Amino acid sequence: MTRSRTAYLLVAPGLLWLLVFFVAPVVQLASVSLQSPFPGYPGYYYRDVNVGNYVVALTQFAPQLGRSLLYAAIATVLCLALAFPLAYTMVFKAPRWRGLIMVLVVAPFFTSFLLRTIAWRQILADEGPLASSLRALHLLPGGHLTETAAAVVAGLTYNFLPFMVLPLYASLERVDPTLLEAGADLYGSPWQTFQRVTAPLALPGVMAGTLLTFIPAAGDYVNAELLGSEHGTKMVGNVIDAQFFRVIGGYPIAAALSFTLMAIILALVVVQVRRFGTEHLT
Amino acid sequence: MRRRLADHAVTIVAVLVLVYLFVPVAYTFIFSFNDYKKSNIAWNPQGSPTLKHWADPCGAPGVCEALGTSLQVGLVATAISTVIGTSMAIALVRLRARGRRLTDVLVFLPMATPEVVLGASLLTLFVQGFSRWGWQLGFWSIVAAHVMFTLSFVVVTVRARLQSMDPRLEEAAQDLYAGPWETFRTVTLPLLAPGIVAAALLSFALSFDDFIITTFVSGDVTTFPKYVYVAYLRGIPAEVNVIGFSMFAVATVCAVVARLVVRRAVPPSSS
């Protein structure tokens, strides 16, 4: 009796915070996404069930929506490819340096991700060292490194890499190294040992890392803004940002787009949870 | 022989990935010596490296106010989310509160929602809701938003630590006639401490570096990332590079020192 009352008291503040600052705003956003503009008063809306906002969101901005999902998916795969060797090395090859490497992975956060993305923009700039030497070697067919889709994807990969490293490390750390030795003792080649032992044991980390990189990457607009071009690399976040802050009367469309993005991501999460179970996600 | 090669390849890739993480940090460091108004765009062709920005990091107008705001938001938001997140995790794992499944989902959802959606929805609520009751966008709306999105990370981190702890230790304390509060204070809390510290550091890092949600809910208040973004359009003053790199250096040194202290304090066998 007292035990359950204590439990409620402990849960209440956090639950209340989430209800007020997460659930209520999302419900409000849902209602805005159905509002209609007040005729003759730009920037004012009335309550409505205007499904047309979703039609506009899905037709007019379909390229940006698709691009967001595609860029985020490629960046997630690249993150996995880069994070796995690092996490593997931390756990199995350099256990003494684990702590230090962990610090080094998180520390760049403090330089501010904007400052680091701006630095990438300058490093990759047309007059920068990388682009000019590649041009001199005739290895740069388009002539540019920035303002390309590749630059946006590279930026996303860079920015969300730590979110892949941390969960991968956490799950590999729980792997008993003697299992790997057993794999080798049973005449498994390194590749077989990796395939049959290491990879399945790392799966929970891969799942968590995939979600933690894909979700923020799909909603990001800073990389597209700083590394992409004016046309052809904009993501859905750029549209939402612009509709909110720069387009008068854009609120309902922005809300509808936000909601669509959230629905797509939740659907993907549910599919993944169904396939792999929930306990590994959080 | 082939195995050796593959082995080394993995390590080499790992080292390259670490280098990759640091390329822009190094860029920021080098350009903090740039004697040029638009410090991040090009190296001043006539100027030699200068230390003047390191001598006066607050020289650019507003930069230190923005940094101060970010630090304050980070500290307040981290304190709130660490306390309420930790108590939530304890209730969910140890006390098996009813409605656990629903709470789990509610904790997970903010992590599964892109920041731009969180920011947009909070802005809508403030504009069409809270501001009518007199709560304008500013310092406290940023704190409210940061607590909301760091809370889930705190719950998840502390919960993982709790789940890996042996519940028999707490049972033993109770067998020895310790009350629930005494058990919590003398057994649970010390064992939980590394998880709580990790959660607090993570939420501070996330809050300090947040840009997207903050732009939506900050009104006229300028945080450090917001300052960087606005300055970018006009040309970033080199003082920003000094501060950005210093924050990184301070964080790294603190973390390394903390690890050394912990290693000293805890005998190796128990870690």
PDB file of C-alpha atoms in Angstrom, chain A residues 128-266:
ATOM      1  CA  GLY A 128      39.255  25.129 -49.483  1.00  0.00           C
ATOM      2  CA  PRO A 129      42.240  22.762 -49.490  1.00  0.00           C
ATOM      3  CA  LEU A 130      40.308  19.551 -50.145  1.00  0.00           C
ATOM      4  CA  ALA A 131      38.204  20.735 -53.073  1.00  0.00           C
ATOM      5  CA  SER A 132      41.072  22.559 -54.794  1.00  0.00           C
ATOM      6  CA  SER A 133      43.465  19.613 -54.606  1.00  0.00           C
ATOM      7  CA  LEU A 134      40.772  17.220 -55.838  1.00  0.00           C
ATOM      8  CA  ARG A 135      40.042  19.602 -58.692  1.00  0.00           C
ATOM      9  CA  ALA A 136      43.734  19.801 -59.556  1.00  0.00           C
ATOM     10  CA  LEU A 137      43.799  16.002 -59.778  1.00  0.00           C
ATOM     11  CA  HIS A 138      40.649  16.057 -61.929  1.00  0.00           C
ATOM     12  CA  LEU A 139      38.893  13.904 -59.357  1.00  0.00           C
ATOM     13  CA  LEU A 140      35.987  16.243 -58.811  1.00  0.00           C
ATOM     14  CA  PRO A 141      33.615  15.938 -61.766  1.00  0.00           C
ATOM     15  CA  GLY A 142      30.990  18.364 -60.432  1.00  0.00           C
ATOM     16  CA  GLY A 143      33.583  20.899 -59.323  1.00  0.00           C
ATOM     17  CA  HIS A 144      32.060  21.227 -55.841  1.00  0.00           C
ATOM     18  CA  LEU A 145      32.133  19.349 -52.556  1.00  0.00           C
ATOM     19  CA  THR A 146      29.674  21.571 -50.700  1.00  0.00           C
ATOM     20  CA  GLU A 147      26.151  22.193 -51.938  1.00  0.00           C
ATOM     21  CA  THR A 148      25.861  18.510 -52.825  1.00  0.00           C
ATOM     22  CA  ALA A 149      23.733  15.697 -51.462  1.00  0.00           C
ATOM     23  CA  ALA A 150      26.933  13.842 -50.553  1.00  0.00           C
ATOM     24  CA  ALA A 151      28.023  16.719 -48.319  1.00  0.00           C
ATOM     25  CA  VAL A 152      24.676  16.729 -46.512  1.00  0.00           C
ATOM     26  CA  VAL A 153      24.844  12.966 -45.939  1.00  0.00           C
ATOM     27  CA  ALA A 154      28.461  13.261 -44.769  1.00  0.00           C
ATOM     28  CA  GLY A 155      27.445  16.000 -42.346  1.00  0.00           C
ATOM     29  CA  LEU A 156      24.597  13.909 -40.943  1.00  0.00           C
ATOM     30  CA  THR A 157      26.941  10.938 -40.592  1.00  0.00           C
ATOM     31  CA  TYR A 158      29.491  13.058 -38.763  1.00  0.00           C
ATOM     32  CA  ASN A 159      26.998  14.693 -36.415  1.00  0.00           C
ATOM     33  CA  PHE A 160      25.157  11.586 -35.284  1.00  0.00           C
ATOM     34  CA  LEU A 161      28.093   9.159 -35.154  1.00  0.00           C
ATOM     35  CA  PRO A 162      28.432   9.343 -31.332  1.00  0.00           C
ATOM     36  CA  PHE A 163      24.801   8.224 -30.987  1.00  0.00           C
ATOM     37  CA  MET A 164      25.760   5.023 -32.785  1.00  0.00           C
ATOM     38  CA  VAL A 165      29.066   4.485 -30.949  1.00  0.00           C
ATOM     39  CA  LEU A 166      27.603   4.696 -27.430  1.00  0.00           C
ATOM     40  CA  PRO A 167      24.892   1.995 -27.638  1.00  0.00           C
ATOM     41  CA  LEU A 168      27.141  -0.268 -29.733  1.00  0.00           C
ATOM     42  CA  TYR A 169      29.831   0.020 -27.101  1.00  0.00           C
ATOM     43  CA  ALA A 170      27.319  -0.678 -24.324  1.00  0.00           C
ATOM     44  CA  SER A 171      26.120  -3.888 -25.960  1.00  0.00           C
ATOM     45  CA  LEU A 172      29.575  -5.134 -27.018  1.00  0.00           C
ATOM     46  CA  GLU A 173      30.862  -4.507 -23.506  1.00  0.00           C
ATOM     47  CA  ARG A 174      28.480  -7.171 -22.224  1.00  0.00           C
ATOM     48  CA  VAL A 175      29.854  -9.755 -24.651  1.00  0.00           C
ATOM     49  CA  ASP A 176      32.029 -12.324 -22.933  1.00  0.00           C
ATOM     50  CA  PRO A 177      35.399 -12.324 -24.787  1.00  0.00           C
ATOM     51  CA  THR A 178      35.767 -16.054 -24.110  1.00  0.00           C
ATOM     52  CA  LEU A 179      32.859 -16.596 -26.524  1.00  0.00           C
ATOM     53  CA  LEU A 180      35.009 -15.129 -29.295  1.00  0.00           C
ATOM     54  CA  GLU A 181      37.895 -17.391 -28.287  1.00  0.00           C
ATOM     55  CA  ALA A 182      35.523 -20.345 -28.314  1.00  0.00           C
ATOM     56  CA  GLY A 183      34.516 -19.413 -31.845  1.00  0.00           C
ATOM     57  CA  ALA A 184      38.173 -19.443 -32.906  1.00  0.00           C
ATOM     58  CA  ASP A 185      38.902 -22.666 -30.979  1.00  0.00           C
ATOM     59  CA  LEU A 186      36.110 -24.371 -32.877  1.00  0.00           C
ATOM     60  CA  TYR A 187      37.960 -23.528 -36.105  1.00  0.00           C
ATOM     61  CA  GLY A 188      35.692 -20.634 -37.000  1.00  0.00           C
ATOM     62  CA  SER A 189      37.386 -18.178 -39.311  1.00  0.00           C
ATOM     63  CA  PRO A 190      37.424 -14.595 -38.008  1.00  0.00           C
ATOM     64  CA  TRP A 191      34.605 -13.785 -40.410  1.00  0.00           C
ATOM     65  CA  GLN A 192      32.532 -16.772 -39.217  1.00  0.00           C
ATOM     66  CA  THR A 193      33.137 -15.871 -35.586  1.00  0.00           C
ATOM     67  CA  PHE A 194      32.042 -12.339 -36.333  1.00  0.00           C
ATOM     68  CA  GLN A 195      28.955 -13.513 -38.191  1.00  0.00           C
ATOM     69  CA  ARG A 196      27.828 -16.173 -35.747  1.00  0.00           C
ATOM     70  CA  VAL A 197      28.982 -14.741 -32.405  1.00  0.00           C
ATOM     71  CA  THR A 198      29.838 -11.044 -32.369  1.00  0.00           C
ATOM     72  CA  ALA A 199      27.142  -9.683 -34.676  1.00  0.00           C
ATOM     73  CA  PRO A 200      24.146 -11.384 -32.989  1.00  0.00           C
ATOM     74  CA  LEU A 201      25.382 -10.323 -29.565  1.00  0.00           C
ATOM     75  CA  ALA A 202      25.779  -6.736 -30.774  1.00  0.00           C
ATOM     76  CA  LEU A 203      22.278  -6.652 -32.253  1.00  0.00           C
ATOM     77  CA  PRO A 204      20.609  -4.789 -29.337  1.00  0.00           C
ATOM     78  CA  GLY A 205      23.205  -2.036 -29.669  1.00  0.00           C
ATOM     79  CA  VAL A 206      22.725  -1.902 -33.430  1.00  0.00           C
ATOM     80  CA  MET A 207      18.965  -1.534 -32.948  1.00  0.00           C
ATOM     81  CA  ALA A 208      19.271   1.233 -30.365  1.00  0.00           C
ATOM     82  CA  GLY A 209      21.995   2.994 -32.347  1.00  0.00           C
ATOM     83  CA  THR A 210      19.990   2.821 -35.570  1.00  0.00           C
ATOM     84  CA  LEU A 211      17.036   4.562 -33.943  1.00  0.00           C
ATOM     85  CA  LEU A 212      19.197   7.132 -32.150  1.00  0.00           C
ATOM     86  CA  THR A 213      20.895   8.155 -35.411  1.00  0.00           C
ATOM     87  CA  PHE A 214      18.053   7.733 -37.901  1.00  0.00           C
ATOM     88  CA  ILE A 215      15.463   9.741 -35.971  1.00  0.00           C
ATOM     89  CA  PRO A 216      17.483  12.932 -35.414  1.00  0.00           C
ATOM     90  CA  ALA A 217      19.015  12.661 -38.898  1.00  0.00           C
ATOM     91  CA  ALA A 218      15.565  12.485 -40.548  1.00  0.00           C
ATOM     92  CA  GLY A 219      14.424  15.605 -38.704  1.00  0.00           C
ATOM     93  CA  ASP A 220      17.641  17.589 -39.079  1.00  0.00           C
ATOM     94  CA  TYR A 221      17.792  20.712 -41.176  1.00  0.00           C
ATOM     95  CA  VAL A 222      21.077  22.287 -40.092  1.00  0.00           C
ATOM     96  CA  ASN A 223      23.261  20.046 -42.275  1.00  0.00           C
ATOM     97  CA  ALA A 224      21.063  20.620 -45.325  1.00  0.00           C
ATOM     98  CA  GLU A 225      21.131  24.338 -44.588  1.00  0.00           C
ATOM     99  CA  LEU A 226      24.913  24.621 -44.172  1.00  0.00           C
ATOM    100  CA  LEU A 227      26.237  21.911 -46.497  1.00  0.00           C
ATOM    101  CA  GLY A 228      23.457  21.545 -49.052  1.00  0.00           C
ATOM    102  CA  SER A 229      22.321  23.701 -51.931  1.00  0.00           C
ATOM    103  CA  GLU A 230      19.378  26.028 -52.338  1.00  0.00           C
ATOM    104  CA  HIS A 231      17.551  23.492 -54.494  1.00  0.00           C
ATOM    105  CA  GLY A 232      17.622  19.740 -54.603  1.00  0.00           C
ATOM    106  CA  THR A 233      19.046  18.896 -51.166  1.00  0.00           C
ATOM    107  CA  LYS A 234      16.507  20.500 -48.804  1.00  0.00           C
ATOM    108  CA  MET A 235      15.036  18.173 -46.210  1.00  0.00           C
ATOM    109  CA  VAL A 236      11.656  18.160 -44.506  1.00  0.00           C
ATOM    110  CA  GLY A 237      13.095  19.970 -41.464  1.00  0.00           C
ATOM    111  CA  ASN A 238      14.045  22.918 -43.667  1.00  0.00           C
ATOM    112  CA  VAL A 239      10.469  23.157 -44.905  1.00  0.00           C
ATOM    113  CA  ILE A 240       9.009  22.967 -41.398  1.00  0.00           C
ATOM    114  CA  ASP A 241      11.465  25.613 -40.190  1.00  0.00           C
ATOM    115  CA  ALA A 242      10.702  27.903 -43.123  1.00  0.00           C
ATOM    116  CA  GLN A 243       6.931  27.463 -42.895  1.00  0.00           C
ATOM    117  CA  PHE A 244       7.015  28.266 -39.194  1.00  0.00           C
ATOM    118  CA  PHE A 245       9.330  31.246 -39.220  1.00  0.00           C
ATOM    119  CA  ARG A 246       9.316  32.720 -42.700  1.00  0.00           C
ATOM    120  CA  VAL A 247       5.991  31.962 -44.385  1.00  0.00           C
ATOM    121  CA  ILE A 248       2.999  33.950 -43.168  1.00  0.00           C
ATOM    122  CA  GLY A 249       0.121  31.561 -42.743  1.00  0.00           C
ATOM    123  CA  GLY A 250       2.464  28.562 -42.863  1.00  0.00           C
ATOM    124  CA  TYR A 251       1.628  27.229 -39.380  1.00  0.00           C
ATOM    125  CA  PRO A 252      -0.983  24.621 -40.388  1.00  0.00           C
ATOM    126  CA  ILE A 253       1.162  23.277 -43.233  1.00  0.00           C
ATOM    127  CA  ALA A 254       4.208  23.112 -40.952  1.00  0.00           C
ATOM    128  CA  ALA A 255       2.143  21.300 -38.336  1.00  0.00           C
ATOM    129  CA  ALA A 256       0.796  18.834 -40.889  1.00  0.00           C
ATOM    130  CA  LEU A 257       4.318  18.153 -42.154  1.00  0.00           C
ATOM    131  CA  SER A 258       5.632  17.679 -38.607  1.00  0.00           C
ATOM    132  CA  PHE A 259       2.851  15.276 -37.882  1.00  0.00           C
ATOM    133  CA  THR A 260       3.453  13.339 -41.066  1.00  0.00           C
ATOM    134  CA  LEU A 261       7.160  13.015 -40.262  1.00  0.00           C
ATOM    135  CA  MET A 262       6.376  11.859 -36.739  1.00  0.00           C
ATOM    136  CA  ALA A 263       3.840   9.317 -38.015  1.00  0.00           C
ATOM    137  CA  ILE A 264       6.308   7.872 -40.544  1.00  0.00           C
ATOM    138  CA  ILE A 265       9.050   7.561 -37.933  1.00  0.00           C
ATOM    139  CA  LEU A 266       6.731   5.994 -35.360  1.00  0.00           C
TER     140      LEU A 266
END
